Short mmCIF file of C-alpha atoms in Angstrom, two decimals:
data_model
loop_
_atom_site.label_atom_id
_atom_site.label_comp_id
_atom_site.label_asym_id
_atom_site.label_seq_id
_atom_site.Cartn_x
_atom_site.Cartn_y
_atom_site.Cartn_z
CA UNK A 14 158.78 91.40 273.20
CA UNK A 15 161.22 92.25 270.77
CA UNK A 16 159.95 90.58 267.34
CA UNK A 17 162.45 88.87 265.09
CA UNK A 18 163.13 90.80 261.93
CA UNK A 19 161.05 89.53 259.11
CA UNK A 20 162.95 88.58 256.43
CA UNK A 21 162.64 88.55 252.72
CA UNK A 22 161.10 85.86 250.88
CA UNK A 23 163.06 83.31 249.33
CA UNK A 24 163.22 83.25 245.86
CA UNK A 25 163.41 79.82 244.44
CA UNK A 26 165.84 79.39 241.65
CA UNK A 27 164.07 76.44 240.00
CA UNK A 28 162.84 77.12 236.83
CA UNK A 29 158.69 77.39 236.29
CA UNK A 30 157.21 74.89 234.49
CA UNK A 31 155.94 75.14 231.35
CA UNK A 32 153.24 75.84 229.99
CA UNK A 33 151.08 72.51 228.60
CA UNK A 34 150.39 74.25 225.34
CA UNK A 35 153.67 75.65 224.78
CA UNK A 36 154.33 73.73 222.00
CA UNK A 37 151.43 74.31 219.93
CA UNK A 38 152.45 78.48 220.05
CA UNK A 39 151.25 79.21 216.86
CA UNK A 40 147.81 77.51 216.79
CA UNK A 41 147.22 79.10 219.95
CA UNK A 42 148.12 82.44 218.34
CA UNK A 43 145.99 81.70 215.81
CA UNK A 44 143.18 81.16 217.96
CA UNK A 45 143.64 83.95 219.82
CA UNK A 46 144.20 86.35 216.80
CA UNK A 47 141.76 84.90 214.45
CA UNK A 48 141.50 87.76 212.27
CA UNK A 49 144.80 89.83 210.44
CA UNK A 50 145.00 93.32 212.27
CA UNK A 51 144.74 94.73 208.46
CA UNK A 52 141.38 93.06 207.98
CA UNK A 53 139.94 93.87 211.42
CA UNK A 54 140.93 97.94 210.87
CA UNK A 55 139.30 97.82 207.44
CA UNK A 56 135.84 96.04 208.80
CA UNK A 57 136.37 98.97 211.92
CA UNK A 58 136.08 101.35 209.34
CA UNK A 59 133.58 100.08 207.13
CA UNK A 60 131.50 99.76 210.10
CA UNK A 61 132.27 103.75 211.20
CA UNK A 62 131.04 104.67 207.63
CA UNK A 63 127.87 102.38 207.32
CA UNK A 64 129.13 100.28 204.68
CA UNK A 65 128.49 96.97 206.68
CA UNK A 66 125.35 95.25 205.69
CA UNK A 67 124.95 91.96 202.91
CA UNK A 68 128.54 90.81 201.67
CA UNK A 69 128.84 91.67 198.22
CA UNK A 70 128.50 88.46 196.31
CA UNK A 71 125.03 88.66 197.74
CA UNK A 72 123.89 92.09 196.87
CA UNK A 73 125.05 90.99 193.52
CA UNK A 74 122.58 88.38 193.36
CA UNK A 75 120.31 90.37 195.26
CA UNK A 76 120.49 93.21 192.11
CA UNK A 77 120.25 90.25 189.56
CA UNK A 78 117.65 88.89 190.49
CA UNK A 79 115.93 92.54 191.12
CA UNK A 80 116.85 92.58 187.29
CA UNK A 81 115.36 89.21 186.16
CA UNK A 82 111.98 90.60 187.84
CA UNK A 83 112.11 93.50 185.88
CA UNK A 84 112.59 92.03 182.60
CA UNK A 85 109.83 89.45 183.22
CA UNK A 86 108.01 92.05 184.28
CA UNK A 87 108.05 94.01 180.81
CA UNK A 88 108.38 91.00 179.17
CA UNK A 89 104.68 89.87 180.39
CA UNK A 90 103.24 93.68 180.28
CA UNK A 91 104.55 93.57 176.22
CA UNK A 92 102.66 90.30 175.58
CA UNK A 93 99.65 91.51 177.27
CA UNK A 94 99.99 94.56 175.04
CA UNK A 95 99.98 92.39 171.97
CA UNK A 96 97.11 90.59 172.89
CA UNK A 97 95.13 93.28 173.43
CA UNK A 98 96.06 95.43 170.05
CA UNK A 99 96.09 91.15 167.47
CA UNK A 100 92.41 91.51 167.05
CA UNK A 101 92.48 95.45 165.77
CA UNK A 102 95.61 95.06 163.66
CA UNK A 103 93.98 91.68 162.19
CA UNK A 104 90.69 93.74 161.62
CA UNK A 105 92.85 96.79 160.38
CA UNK A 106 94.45 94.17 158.03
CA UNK A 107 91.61 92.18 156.38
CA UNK A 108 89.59 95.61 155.64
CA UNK A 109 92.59 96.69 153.48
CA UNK A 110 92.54 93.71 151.93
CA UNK A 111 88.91 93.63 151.09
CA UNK A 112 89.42 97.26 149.47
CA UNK A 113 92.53 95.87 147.30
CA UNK A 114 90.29 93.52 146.48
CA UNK A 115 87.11 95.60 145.43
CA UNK A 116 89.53 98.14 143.87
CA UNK A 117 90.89 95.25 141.93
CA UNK A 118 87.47 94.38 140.79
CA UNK A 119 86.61 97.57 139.69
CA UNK A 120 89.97 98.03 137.85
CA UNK A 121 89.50 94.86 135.68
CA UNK A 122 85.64 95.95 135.06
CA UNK A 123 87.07 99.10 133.48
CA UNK A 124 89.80 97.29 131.37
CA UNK A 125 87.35 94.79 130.45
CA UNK A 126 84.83 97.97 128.90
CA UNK A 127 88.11 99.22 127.24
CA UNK A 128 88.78 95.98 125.60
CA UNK A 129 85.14 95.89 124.15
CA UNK A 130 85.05 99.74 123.32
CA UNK A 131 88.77 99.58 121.87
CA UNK A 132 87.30 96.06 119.91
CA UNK A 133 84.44 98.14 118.69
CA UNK A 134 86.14 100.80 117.32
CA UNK A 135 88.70 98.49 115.31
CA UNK A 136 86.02 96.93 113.77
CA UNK A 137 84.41 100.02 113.10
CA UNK A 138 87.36 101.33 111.48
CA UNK A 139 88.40 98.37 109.58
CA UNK A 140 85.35 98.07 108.47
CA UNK A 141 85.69 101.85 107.16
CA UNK A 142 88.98 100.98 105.72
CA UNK A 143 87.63 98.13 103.62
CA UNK A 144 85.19 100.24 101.86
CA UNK A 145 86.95 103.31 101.25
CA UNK A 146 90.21 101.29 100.19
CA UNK A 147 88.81 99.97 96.90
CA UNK A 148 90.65 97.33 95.38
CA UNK A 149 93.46 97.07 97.21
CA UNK A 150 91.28 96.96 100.56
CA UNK A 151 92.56 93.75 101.74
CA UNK A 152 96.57 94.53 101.14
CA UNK A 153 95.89 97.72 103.24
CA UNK A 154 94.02 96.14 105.50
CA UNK A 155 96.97 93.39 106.29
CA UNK A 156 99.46 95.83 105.87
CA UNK A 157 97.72 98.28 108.20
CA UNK A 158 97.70 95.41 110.88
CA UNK A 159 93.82 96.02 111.00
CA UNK A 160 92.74 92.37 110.40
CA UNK A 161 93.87 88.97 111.05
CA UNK A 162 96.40 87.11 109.12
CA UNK A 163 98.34 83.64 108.53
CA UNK A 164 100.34 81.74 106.40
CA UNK A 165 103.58 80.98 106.12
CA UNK A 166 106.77 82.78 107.67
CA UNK A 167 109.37 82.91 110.15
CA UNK A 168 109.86 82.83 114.10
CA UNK A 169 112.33 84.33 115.59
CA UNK A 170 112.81 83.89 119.53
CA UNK A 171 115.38 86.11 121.00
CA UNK A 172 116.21 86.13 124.95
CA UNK A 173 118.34 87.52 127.31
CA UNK A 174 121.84 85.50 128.52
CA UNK A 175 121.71 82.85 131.10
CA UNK A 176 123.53 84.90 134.01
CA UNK A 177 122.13 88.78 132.11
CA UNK A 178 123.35 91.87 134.46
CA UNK A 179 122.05 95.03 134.67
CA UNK A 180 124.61 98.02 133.62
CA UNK A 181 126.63 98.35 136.74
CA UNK A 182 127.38 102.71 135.53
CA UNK A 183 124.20 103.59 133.81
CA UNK A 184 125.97 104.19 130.71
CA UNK A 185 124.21 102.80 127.02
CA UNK A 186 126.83 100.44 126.03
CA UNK A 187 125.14 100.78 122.32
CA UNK A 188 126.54 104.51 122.15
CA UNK A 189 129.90 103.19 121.65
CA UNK A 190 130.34 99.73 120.77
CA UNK A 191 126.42 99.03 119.07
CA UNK A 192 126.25 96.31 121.32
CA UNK A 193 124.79 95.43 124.94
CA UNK A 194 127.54 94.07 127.62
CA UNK A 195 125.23 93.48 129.77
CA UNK A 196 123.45 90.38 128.90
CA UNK A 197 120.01 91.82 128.38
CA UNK A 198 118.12 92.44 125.12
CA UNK A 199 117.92 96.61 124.79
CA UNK A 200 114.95 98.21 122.79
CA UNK A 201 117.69 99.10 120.16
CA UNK A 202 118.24 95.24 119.67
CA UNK A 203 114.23 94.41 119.45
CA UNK A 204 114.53 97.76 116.83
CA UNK A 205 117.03 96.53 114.38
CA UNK A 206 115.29 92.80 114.71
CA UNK A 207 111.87 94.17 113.59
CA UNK A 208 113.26 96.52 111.14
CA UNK A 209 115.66 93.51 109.89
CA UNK A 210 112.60 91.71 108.81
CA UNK A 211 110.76 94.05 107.28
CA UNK A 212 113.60 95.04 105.32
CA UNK A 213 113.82 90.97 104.45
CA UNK A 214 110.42 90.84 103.09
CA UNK A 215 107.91 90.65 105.99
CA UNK A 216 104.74 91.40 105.53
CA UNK A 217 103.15 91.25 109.08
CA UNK A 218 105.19 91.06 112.33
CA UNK A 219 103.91 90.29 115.95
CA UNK A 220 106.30 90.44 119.04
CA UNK A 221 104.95 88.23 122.18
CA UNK A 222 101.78 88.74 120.29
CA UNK A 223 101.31 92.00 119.91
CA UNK A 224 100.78 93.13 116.00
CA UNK A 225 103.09 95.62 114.66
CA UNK A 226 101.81 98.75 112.73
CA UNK A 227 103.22 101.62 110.75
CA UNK A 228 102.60 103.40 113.89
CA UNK A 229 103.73 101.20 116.93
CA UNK A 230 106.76 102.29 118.70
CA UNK A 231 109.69 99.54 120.79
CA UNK A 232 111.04 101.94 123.53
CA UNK A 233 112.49 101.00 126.67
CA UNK A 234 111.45 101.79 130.09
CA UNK A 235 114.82 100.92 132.75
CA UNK A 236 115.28 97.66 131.83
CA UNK A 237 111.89 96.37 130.52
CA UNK A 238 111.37 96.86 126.52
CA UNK A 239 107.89 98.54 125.65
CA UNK A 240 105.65 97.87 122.39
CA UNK A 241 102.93 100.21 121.97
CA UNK A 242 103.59 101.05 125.63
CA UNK A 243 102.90 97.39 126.81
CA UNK A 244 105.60 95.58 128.74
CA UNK A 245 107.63 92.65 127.44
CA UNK A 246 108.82 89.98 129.33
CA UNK A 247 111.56 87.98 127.42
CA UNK A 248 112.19 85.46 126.27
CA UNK A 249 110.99 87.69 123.09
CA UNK A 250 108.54 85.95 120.55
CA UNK A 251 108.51 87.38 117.00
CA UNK A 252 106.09 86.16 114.30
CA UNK A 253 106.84 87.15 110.84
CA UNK A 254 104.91 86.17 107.81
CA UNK A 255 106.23 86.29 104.65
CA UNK A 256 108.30 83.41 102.41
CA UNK A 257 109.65 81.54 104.99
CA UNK A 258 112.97 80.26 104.04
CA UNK A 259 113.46 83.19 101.65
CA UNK A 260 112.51 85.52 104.45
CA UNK A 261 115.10 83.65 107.30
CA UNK A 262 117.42 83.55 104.40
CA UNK A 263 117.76 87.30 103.77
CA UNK A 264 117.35 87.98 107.19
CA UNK A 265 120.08 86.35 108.71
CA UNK A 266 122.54 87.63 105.65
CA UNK A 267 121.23 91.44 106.57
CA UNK A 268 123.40 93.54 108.72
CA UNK A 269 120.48 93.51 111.39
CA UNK A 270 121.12 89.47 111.39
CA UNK A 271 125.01 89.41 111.51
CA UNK A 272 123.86 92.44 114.22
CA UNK A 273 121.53 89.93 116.32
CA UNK A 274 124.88 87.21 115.49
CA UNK A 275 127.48 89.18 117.19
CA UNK A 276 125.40 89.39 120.27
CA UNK A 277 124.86 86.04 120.79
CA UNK A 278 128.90 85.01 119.52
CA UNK A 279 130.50 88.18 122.21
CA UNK A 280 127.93 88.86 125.25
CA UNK A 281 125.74 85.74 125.72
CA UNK A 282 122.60 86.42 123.83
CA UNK A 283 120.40 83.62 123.34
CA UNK A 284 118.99 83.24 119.64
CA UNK A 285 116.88 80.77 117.17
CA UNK A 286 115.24 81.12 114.17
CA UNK A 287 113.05 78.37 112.49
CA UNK A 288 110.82 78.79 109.55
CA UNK A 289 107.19 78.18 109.85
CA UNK A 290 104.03 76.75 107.67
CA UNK A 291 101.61 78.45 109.21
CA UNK A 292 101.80 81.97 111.48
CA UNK A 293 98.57 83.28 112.50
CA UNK A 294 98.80 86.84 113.83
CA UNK A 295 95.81 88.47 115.56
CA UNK A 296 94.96 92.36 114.21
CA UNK A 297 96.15 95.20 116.26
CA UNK A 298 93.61 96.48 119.12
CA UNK A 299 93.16 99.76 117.48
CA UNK A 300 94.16 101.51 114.16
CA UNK A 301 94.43 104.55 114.02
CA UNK A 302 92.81 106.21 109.89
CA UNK A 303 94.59 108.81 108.63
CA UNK A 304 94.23 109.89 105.31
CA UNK A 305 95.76 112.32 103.28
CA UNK A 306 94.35 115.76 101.93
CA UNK A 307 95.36 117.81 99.83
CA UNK A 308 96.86 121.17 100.55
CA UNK A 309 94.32 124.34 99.35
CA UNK A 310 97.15 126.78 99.95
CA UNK A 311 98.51 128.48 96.78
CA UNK A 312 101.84 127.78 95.33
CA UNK A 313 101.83 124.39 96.61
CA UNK A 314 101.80 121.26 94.52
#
């Protein structure tokens, strides 16, 4: 039986029908490609090289907090530390201040002997002075500074300027000009004051109460002025006695008073002189006898 020749399927010329989401071709390519080729090749590498792991906004917070630990961490063991060494730096503290303070003690115990020992010998040698100086005993004796005196005279108060500077080059403004452009009263000043009243007729002088003697010495030490080697503070106190008005009279016509003038006119120094009933000046804590002998060698007169 013969068969009839198969023939080839029919292909329908009608078009397919579309698809029902063929309108929405981009969202579905966005669902089906949810991630950018670019971004998937660079995780497929960091994967290959074992870089995956904790995204990096969390390892940052990981390592900050890692970092807070830490600094508590010392924070606390520091404290600790403190607390432990407080009670042997306290105890370390108060002995050294119980030695300054025995030290202390022992230092004004000596100064207190010298006072009565240096007392002891200015009586001793006053005393000596007064019988070995004959008539004139007691005018030696005041003008010696080796006993107490008052009456009337001058005082003198002489301080530095209101806004005083120290010497900004070390240099002794003096050297040139005689006078201080600093501000500050200068030994040289307290020199010329003294010397400007015992030139005027003074017949005992104290500064901040400290009696003046043939032998005392004003020298300076940086910027503090030294009598007999004792600091002054300023303002600076001198007691003169003497005439009064005669004595501030002649004074402030001398040279050393136009001097002391000057200051206070040009650089700021503060000045006053008022003349006094009574001054009472206190002897000087030691004084020094000398007397004089005469020479045995020949040829001399």
């Amino acid at each position: 039986m013969c068969g009839m020749p198969q023939q080839p399927p029919i292909r329908s010329s009608a078009p397919r029908p579309p698809r029902p989401d063929a309108s929405m071709s981009l969202l579905t390519n966005v669902m089906d490609h949810s991630l950018d080729e670019g971004y998937a090749e660079a995780a497929a590498r960091r994967e290959a090289r074992g870089d995956g792991g904790l995204p990096r906004t969390l390892r940052a917070k990981a390592g900050l907090a890692v970092g807070l630990v830490l600094a508590a961490l010392v924070v606390t063991v520091g404290a600790a530390n403190a607390r432990l060494a407080a009670p042997v730096v306290a105890k370390e503290r108060q002995e050294l201040i119980d030695r300054i303070e025995r030290e202390t003690r022992a230092a004004d115990k000596l100064e207190s002997g010298v006072d009565t020992l240096r007392a002891d010998v200015g009586a001793r040698q006053r005393a000596a002075l007064k019988k070995d100086g004959g008539e004139q005993a007691d005018l030696v004796s005041i003008l010696s500074g080796a006993t107490d005196v008052h009456g009337p005279g001058v005082r003198l108060v002489v301080n530095d300027a209101k806004e005083a500077s120290t010497g900004g080059d070390g240099t002794n403004p003096r050297e040139t000009s005689g006078f201080s452009d600093t501000g500050r009263v200068r030994d040289r000043d307290m020199q010329r004051v003294v010397n400007g009243l015992w030139e005027s007729g003074a017949e005992a002088i104290s500064v901040n109460g400290r009696r003046l003697t043939a032998l005392s010495a004003i020298r300076a030490a940086g910027d503090a002025i030294l009598v007999d080697n004792k600091p002054l503070v300023p303002p600076y106190t001198v007691l003169a006695v003497g005439d009064g008005q005669r004595l501030s009279t002649r004074f402030q016509n001398s040279d050393d008073g136009l001097y002391l003038h000057a200051l206070q006119e040009n650089y700021g120094i503060r000045t006053s002189i008022s003349v006094e009933g009574d001054v009472r000046l206190s002897a000087a804590p030691s004084v020094i006898v000398r007397t004089a002998e005469p020479s045995t060698k020949k040829g001399t007169p």
